Coordinates of C-alpha atoms and ligand atoms in Angstrom, one line a residue:
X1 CA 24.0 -40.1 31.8
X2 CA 26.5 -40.5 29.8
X3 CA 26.8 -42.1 26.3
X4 CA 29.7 -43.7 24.4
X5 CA 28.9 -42.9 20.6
X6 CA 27.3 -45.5 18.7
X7 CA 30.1 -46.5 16.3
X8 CA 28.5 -48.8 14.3
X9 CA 25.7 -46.5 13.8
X10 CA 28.3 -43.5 13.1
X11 CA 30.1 -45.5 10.7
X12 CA 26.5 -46.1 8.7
X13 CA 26.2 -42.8 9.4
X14 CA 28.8 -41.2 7.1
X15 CA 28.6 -43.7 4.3
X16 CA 24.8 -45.2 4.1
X17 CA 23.1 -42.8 1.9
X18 CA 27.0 -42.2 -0.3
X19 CA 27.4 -45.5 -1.6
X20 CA 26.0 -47.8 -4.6
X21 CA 26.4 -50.9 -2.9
X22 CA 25.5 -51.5 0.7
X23 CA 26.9 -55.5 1.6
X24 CA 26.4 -55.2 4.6
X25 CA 23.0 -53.9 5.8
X26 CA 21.4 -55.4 8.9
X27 CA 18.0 -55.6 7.6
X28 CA 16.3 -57.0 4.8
X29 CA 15.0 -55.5 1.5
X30 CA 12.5 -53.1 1.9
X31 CA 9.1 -52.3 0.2
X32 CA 7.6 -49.0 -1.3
X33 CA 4.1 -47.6 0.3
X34 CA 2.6 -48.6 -2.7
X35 CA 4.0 -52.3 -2.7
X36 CA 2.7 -52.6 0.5
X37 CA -0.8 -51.6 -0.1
X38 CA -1.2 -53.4 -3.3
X39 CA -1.0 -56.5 -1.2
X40 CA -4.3 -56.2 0.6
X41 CA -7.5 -54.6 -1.2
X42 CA -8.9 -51.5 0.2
X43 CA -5.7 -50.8 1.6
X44 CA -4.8 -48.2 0.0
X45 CA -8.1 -46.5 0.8
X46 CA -7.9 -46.9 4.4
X47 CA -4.6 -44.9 4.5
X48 CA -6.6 -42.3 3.6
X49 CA -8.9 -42.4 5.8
X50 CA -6.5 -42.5 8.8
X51 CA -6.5 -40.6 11.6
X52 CA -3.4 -38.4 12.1
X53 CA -4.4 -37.4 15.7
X54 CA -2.3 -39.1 18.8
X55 CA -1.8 -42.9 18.9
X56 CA -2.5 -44.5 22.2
X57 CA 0.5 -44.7 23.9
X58 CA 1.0 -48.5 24.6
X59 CA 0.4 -48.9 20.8
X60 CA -3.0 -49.4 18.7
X61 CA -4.9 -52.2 20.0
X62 CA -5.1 -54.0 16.4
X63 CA -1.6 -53.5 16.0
X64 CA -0.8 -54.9 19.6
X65 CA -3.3 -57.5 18.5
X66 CA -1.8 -58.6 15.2
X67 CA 1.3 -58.2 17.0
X68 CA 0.5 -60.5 19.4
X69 CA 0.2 -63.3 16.9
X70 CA 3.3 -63.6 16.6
X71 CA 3.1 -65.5 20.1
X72 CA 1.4 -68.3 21.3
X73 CA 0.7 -66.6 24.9
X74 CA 1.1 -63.5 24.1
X75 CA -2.1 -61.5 24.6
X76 CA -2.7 -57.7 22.8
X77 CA -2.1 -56.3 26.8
X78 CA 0.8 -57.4 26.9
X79 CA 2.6 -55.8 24.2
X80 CA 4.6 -52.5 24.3
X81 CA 4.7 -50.7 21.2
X82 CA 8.1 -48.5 20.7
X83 CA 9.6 -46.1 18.2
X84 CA 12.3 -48.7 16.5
X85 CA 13.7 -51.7 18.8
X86 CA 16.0 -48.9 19.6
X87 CA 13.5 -47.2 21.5
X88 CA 12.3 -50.4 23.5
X89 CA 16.1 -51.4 24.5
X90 CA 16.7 -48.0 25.8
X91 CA 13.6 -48.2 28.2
X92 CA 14.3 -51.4 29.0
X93 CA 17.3 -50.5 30.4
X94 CA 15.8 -47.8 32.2
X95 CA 13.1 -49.2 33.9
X96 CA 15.0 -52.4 34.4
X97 CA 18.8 -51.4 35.8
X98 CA 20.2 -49.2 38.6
X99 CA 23.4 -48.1 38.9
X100 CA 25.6 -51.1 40.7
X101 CA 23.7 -53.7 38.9
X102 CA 25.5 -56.8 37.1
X103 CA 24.1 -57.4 33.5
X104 CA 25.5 -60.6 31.1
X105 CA 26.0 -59.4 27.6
X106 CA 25.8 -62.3 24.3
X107 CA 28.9 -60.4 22.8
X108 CA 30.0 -59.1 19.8
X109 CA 26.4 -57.5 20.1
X110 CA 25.0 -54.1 18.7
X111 CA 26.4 -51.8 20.8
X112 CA 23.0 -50.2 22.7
X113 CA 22.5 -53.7 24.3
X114 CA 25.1 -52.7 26.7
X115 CA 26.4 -49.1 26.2
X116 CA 23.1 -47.9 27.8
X117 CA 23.3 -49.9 31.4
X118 CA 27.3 -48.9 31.1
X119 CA 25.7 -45.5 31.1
X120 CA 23.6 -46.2 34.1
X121 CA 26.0 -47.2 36.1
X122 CA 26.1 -50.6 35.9
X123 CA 28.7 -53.4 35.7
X124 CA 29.0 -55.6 32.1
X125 CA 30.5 -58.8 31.2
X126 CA 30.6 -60.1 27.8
X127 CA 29.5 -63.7 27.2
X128 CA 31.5 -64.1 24.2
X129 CA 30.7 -65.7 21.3
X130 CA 34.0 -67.2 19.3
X131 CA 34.5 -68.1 16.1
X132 CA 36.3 -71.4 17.1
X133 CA 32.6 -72.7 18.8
X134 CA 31.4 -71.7 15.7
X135 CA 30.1 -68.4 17.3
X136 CA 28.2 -70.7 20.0
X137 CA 27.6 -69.3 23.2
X138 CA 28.8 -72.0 26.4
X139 CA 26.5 -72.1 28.9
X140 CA 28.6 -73.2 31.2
X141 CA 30.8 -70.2 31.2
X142 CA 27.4 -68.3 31.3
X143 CA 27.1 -70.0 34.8
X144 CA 30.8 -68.5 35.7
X145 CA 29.3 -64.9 35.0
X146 CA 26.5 -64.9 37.2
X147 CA 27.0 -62.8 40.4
X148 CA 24.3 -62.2 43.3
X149 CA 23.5 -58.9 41.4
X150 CA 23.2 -59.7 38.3
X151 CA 20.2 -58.2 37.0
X152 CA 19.6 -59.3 33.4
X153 CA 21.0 -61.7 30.7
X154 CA 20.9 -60.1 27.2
X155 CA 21.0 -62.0 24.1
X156 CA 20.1 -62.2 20.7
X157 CA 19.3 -65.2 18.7
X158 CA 19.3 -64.7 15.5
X159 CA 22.5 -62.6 15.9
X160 CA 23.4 -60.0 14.8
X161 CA 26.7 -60.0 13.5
X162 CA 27.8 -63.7 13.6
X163 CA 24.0 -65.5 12.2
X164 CA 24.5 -67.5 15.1
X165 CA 20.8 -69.6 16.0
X166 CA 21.2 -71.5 19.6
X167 CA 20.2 -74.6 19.7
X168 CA 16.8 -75.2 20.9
X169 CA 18.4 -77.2 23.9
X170 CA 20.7 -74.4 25.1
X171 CA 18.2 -71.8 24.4
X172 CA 15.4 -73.6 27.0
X173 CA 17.8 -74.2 29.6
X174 CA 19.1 -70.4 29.0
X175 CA 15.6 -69.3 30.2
X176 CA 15.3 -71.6 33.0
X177 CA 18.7 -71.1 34.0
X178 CA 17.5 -67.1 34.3
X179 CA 14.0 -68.3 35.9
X180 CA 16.2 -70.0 38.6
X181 CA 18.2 -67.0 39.5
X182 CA 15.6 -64.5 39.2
X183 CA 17.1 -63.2 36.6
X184 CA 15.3 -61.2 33.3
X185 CA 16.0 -62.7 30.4
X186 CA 16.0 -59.9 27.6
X187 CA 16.1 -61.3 24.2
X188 CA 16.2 -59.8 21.2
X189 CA 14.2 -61.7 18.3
X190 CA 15.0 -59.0 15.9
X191 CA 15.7 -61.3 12.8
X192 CA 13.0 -64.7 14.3
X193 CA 11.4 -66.0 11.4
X194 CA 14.3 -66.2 9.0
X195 CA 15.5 -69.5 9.9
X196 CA 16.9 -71.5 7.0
X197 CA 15.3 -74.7 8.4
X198 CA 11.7 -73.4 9.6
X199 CA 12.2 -76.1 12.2
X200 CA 15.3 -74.4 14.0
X201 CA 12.9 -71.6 14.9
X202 CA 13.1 -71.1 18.5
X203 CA 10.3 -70.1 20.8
X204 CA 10.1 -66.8 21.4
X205 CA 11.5 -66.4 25.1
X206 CA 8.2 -64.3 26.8
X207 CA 5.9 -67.4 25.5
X208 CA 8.4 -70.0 28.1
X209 CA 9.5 -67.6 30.7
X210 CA 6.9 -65.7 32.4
X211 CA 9.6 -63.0 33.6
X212 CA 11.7 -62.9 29.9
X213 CA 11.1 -59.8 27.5
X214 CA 11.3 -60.3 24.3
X215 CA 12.2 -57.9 21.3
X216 CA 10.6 -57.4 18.1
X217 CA 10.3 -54.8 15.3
X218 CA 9.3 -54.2 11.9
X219 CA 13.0 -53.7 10.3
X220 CA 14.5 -56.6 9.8
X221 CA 13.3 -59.7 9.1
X222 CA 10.6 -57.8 7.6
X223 CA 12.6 -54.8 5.9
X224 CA 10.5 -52.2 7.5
X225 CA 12.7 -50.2 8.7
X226 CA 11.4 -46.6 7.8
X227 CA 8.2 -47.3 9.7
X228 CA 10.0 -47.5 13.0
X229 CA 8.0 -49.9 14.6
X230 CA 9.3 -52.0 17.3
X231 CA 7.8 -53.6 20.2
X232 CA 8.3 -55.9 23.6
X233 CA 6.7 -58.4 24.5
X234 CA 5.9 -59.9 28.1
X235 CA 4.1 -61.6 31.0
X236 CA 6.7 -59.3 33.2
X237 CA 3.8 -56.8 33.7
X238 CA 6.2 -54.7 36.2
X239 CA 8.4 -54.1 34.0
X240 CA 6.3 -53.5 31.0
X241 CA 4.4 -51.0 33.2
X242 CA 7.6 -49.4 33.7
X243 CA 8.5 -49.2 30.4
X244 CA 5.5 -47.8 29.5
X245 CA 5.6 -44.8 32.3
X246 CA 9.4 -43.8 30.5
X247 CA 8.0 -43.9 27.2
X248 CA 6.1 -40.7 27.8
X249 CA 8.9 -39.3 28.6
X250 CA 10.6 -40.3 24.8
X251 CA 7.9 -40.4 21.9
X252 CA 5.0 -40.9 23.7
X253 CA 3.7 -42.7 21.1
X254 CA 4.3 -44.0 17.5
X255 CA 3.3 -42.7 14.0
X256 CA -0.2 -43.0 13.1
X257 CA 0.7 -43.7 9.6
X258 CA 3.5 -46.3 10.6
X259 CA 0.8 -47.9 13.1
X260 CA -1.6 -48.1 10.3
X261 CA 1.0 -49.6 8.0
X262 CA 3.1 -51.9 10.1
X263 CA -0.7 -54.1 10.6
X264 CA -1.1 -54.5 7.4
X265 CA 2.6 -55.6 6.9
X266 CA 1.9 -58.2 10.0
X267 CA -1.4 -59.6 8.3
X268 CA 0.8 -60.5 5.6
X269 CA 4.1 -61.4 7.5
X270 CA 3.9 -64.8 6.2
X271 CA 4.3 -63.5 2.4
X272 CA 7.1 -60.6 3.4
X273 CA 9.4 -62.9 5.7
X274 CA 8.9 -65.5 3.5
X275 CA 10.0 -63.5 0.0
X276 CA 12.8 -61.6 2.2
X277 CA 13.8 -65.5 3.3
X278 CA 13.7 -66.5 -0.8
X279 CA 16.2 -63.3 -1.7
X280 CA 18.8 -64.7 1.4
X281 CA 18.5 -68.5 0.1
X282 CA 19.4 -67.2 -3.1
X283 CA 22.4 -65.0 -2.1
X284 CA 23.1 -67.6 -0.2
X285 CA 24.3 -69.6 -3.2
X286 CA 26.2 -67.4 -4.5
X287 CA 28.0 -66.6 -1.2
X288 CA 28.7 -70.3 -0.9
X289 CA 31.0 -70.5 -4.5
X290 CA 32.5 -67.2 -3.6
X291 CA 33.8 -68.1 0.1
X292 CA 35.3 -71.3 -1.7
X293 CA 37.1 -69.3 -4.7
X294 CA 38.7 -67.1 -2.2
X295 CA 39.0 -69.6 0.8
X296 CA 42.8 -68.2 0.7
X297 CA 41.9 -64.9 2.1
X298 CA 38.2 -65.3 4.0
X299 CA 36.7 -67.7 6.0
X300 CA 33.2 -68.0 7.1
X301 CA 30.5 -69.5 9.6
X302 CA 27.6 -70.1 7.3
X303 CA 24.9 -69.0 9.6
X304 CA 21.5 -70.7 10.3
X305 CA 19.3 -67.5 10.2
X306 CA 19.0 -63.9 9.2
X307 CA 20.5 -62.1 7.1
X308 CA 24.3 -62.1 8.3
X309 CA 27.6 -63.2 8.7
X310 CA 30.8 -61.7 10.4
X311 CA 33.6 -63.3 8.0
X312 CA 37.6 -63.5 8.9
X313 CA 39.7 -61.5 6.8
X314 CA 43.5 -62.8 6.0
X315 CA 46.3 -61.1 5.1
X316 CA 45.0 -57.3 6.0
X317 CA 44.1 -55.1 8.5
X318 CA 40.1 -54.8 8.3
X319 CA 39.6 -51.1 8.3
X320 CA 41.8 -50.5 5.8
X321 CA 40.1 -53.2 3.7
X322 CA 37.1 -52.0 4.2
X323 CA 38.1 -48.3 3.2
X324 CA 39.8 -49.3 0.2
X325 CA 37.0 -51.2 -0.8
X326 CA 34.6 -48.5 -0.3
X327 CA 36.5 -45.7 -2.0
X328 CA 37.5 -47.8 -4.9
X329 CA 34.7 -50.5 -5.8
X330 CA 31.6 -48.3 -4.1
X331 CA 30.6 -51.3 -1.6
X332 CA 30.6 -51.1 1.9
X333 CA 31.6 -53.6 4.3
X334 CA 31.1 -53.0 7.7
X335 CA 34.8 -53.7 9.7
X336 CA 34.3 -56.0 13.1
X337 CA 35.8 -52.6 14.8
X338 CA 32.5 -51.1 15.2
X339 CA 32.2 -53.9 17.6
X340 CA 35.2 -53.4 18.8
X341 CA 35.8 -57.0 17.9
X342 CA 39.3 -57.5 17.8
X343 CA 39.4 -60.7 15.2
X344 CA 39.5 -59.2 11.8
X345 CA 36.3 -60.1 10.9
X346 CA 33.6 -57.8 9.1
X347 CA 29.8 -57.6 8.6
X348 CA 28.4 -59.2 5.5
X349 CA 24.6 -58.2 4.4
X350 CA 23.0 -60.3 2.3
X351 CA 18.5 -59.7 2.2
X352 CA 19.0 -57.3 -0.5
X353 CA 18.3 -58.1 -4.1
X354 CA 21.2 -56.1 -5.5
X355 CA 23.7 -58.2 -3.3
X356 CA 24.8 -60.4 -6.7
X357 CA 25.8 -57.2 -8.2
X358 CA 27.4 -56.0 -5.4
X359 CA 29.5 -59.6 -5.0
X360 CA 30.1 -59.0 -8.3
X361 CA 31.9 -55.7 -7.4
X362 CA 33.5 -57.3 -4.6
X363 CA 35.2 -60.0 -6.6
X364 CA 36.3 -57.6 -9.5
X365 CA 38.3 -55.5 -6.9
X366 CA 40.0 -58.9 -5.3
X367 CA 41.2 -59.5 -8.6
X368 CA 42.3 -56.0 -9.2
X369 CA 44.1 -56.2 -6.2
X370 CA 45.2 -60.1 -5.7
X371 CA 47.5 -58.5 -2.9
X372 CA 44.6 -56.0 -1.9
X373 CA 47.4 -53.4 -1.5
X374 CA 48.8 -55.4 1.6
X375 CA 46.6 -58.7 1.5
X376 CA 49.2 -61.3 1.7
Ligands
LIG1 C1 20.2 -56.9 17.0 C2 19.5 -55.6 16.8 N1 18.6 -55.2 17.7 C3 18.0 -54.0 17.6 C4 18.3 -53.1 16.5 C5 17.6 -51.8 16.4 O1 16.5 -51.9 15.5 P1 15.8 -50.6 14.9 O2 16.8 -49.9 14.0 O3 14.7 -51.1 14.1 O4 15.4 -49.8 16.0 C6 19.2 -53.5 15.6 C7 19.5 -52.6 14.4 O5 20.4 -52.8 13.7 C8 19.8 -54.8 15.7 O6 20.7 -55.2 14.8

């Protein structure tokens, strides 16, 4: 097998932990242990206690349990515990594709939602989302893709880069259009539950189509990130068996500590999402003034959900925005490239309570630079 690197994840690589500003993280803002603890009695106490042997390998049935709340049909058995989301989509992929298989791709995407069936052997097309559809994905031209060996759809709704939400219409008749073909619908439901408008929330996929997997994890919408915690869940018990058969093959099974600590987070989702949902309205705001004062050199989809945007740059190759920008001003944007997204657009992050300061940063180097060294 082999892999492409991951240049989204190199690119975070190299500057992450070197800059002050960070506008354009995927996830949301995080909590200390301590914060965490404080917000349940006792909790703090029953850390201690923990056990630091083995986990079971499918994931801590009060976890899978409190995970499984998060469904409506969902039942603790039929949850998968992994090491990250990461960890889920690469044994998905594995258990799911062989090499000459046809997957369908919601594109720009992060890049492990197709790099690792490339790496298998199998054939990819992009169902492209376009800024002129407002990042929308067509369904019809989803229909075009579909070949007698296509194998699974993949998408991801909230979206990560664009913030594009599907409508609740196109989103059913994605899953029965999959349930009609026989095809697995993988959906990643990374950043569910910070919808603007709680009633754009869409089901998850695995509670209306028996066959559909669906992706969740502690990271984003919760700003867990550090406890690596991600999960599927599924009716498909074939391929959750199958998943589960790789796994000991990866991690075999997760922190006991992260286990112990990603329940509690879950009991209180309701507070976490909602106060990670309060910092994004709030940003929000100030996002909406600044895209007017500079409509002259950015343009941008306000999303419906999560906690990014892909804006258009004018006037100046991205990269070289972005680099100037990091190596003068201390913020990083994250250039469409490391999609290898061709439209000049770049990843905005805005779940982080720092993000007015780092706007602030943003706006004094436009001004320092009203031509940005080549902005036109
Ligand atoms: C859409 C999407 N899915 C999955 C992941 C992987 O999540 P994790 O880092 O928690 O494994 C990411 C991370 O950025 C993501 O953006």
């Amino acid at each position: 097998m082999q892999l492409t690197p991951f240049k989204l994840e190199r690119y975070f690589a190299r500057y992450e932990f070197n800059v002050k500003y960070l506008l354009c993280s995927s996830d949301c803002e995080s909590l200390s242990i301590g914060d965490l603890l404080a917000l349940e009695p006792g909790a703090d106490e029953g850390l201690k206690r923990h056990w630091l042997g083995y986990t079971e390998s499918s994931g801590g049935p009060s976890l899978r349990q409190e995970i499984s709340r998060i469904y409506t049909s969902i039942q603790s058995e039929q949850v998968l515990v992994h090491n990250g989301a990461e960890e889920a989509i690469f044994l998905f992929m594995q258990a799911v594709m062989q090499p000459g298989d046809h997957i369908i791709v919601h594109w720009p995407c992060y890049q492990s939602l197709f790099e690792i069936a490339r790496s298998i052997g199998c054939e990819v097309t992009f169902w492209e989302a376009r800024p002129q559809n407002k990042w929308a994905l067509d369904l019809d031209e989803l229909k075009r893709c579909l070949r007698s060996n296509t194998r699974a759809i993949i998408v991801n709704t909230p979206h990560n880069p664009t913030g594009y939400l599907m409508s609740q219409s196109d989103y059913r008749a994605l899953n029965s259009l999959a349930q009609e073909h026989g095809i697995i619908l993988f959906s990643d439901e990374v950043y569910r539950e910070l919808e603007y408008e709680p009633a754009d929330r869409l089901p998850s996929a695995c509670d209306i189509n028996p066959s559909a997997v669906s992706l969740g994890v502690m990271s984003k919408t919760y700003g867990l990130a550090g406890l690596r915690i991600g999960w599927v869940a599924t009716h498909n018990a074939p391929v959750k068996d199958r998943m589960a058969a790789l796994k000991d093959y990866t991690t075999i099974c997760s922190s006991a500590p992260s286990e112990y600590l990603s329940e509690l987070a879950l009991q209180q989702r309701d507070r976490i999402a909602g106060r990670n949902l309060q910092i994004i309205h709030d940003n929000l705001t100030l996002l909406e003034a600044f895209f007017a004062t500079h409509a002259d050199r950015f343009e941008w989809i306000r999303p419906k959900a999560g906690p990014i945007a892909f804006p258009h740059l004018a006037g100046q190759e991205v990269e070289q925005f972005c680099h100037q920008l990091v190596t003068t001003s201390g913020v990083l944007l994250l250039p469409g490239t490391m999609y290898d997204h061709p439209g000049n657009h770049f990843r905005l992050g805005f779940a982080r309570k720092n993000m007015p300061q780092a706007l602030a940063q943003l706006e004094q180097f436009l001004d320092a630079n009203p031509t940005s060294g080549g902005l036109a």
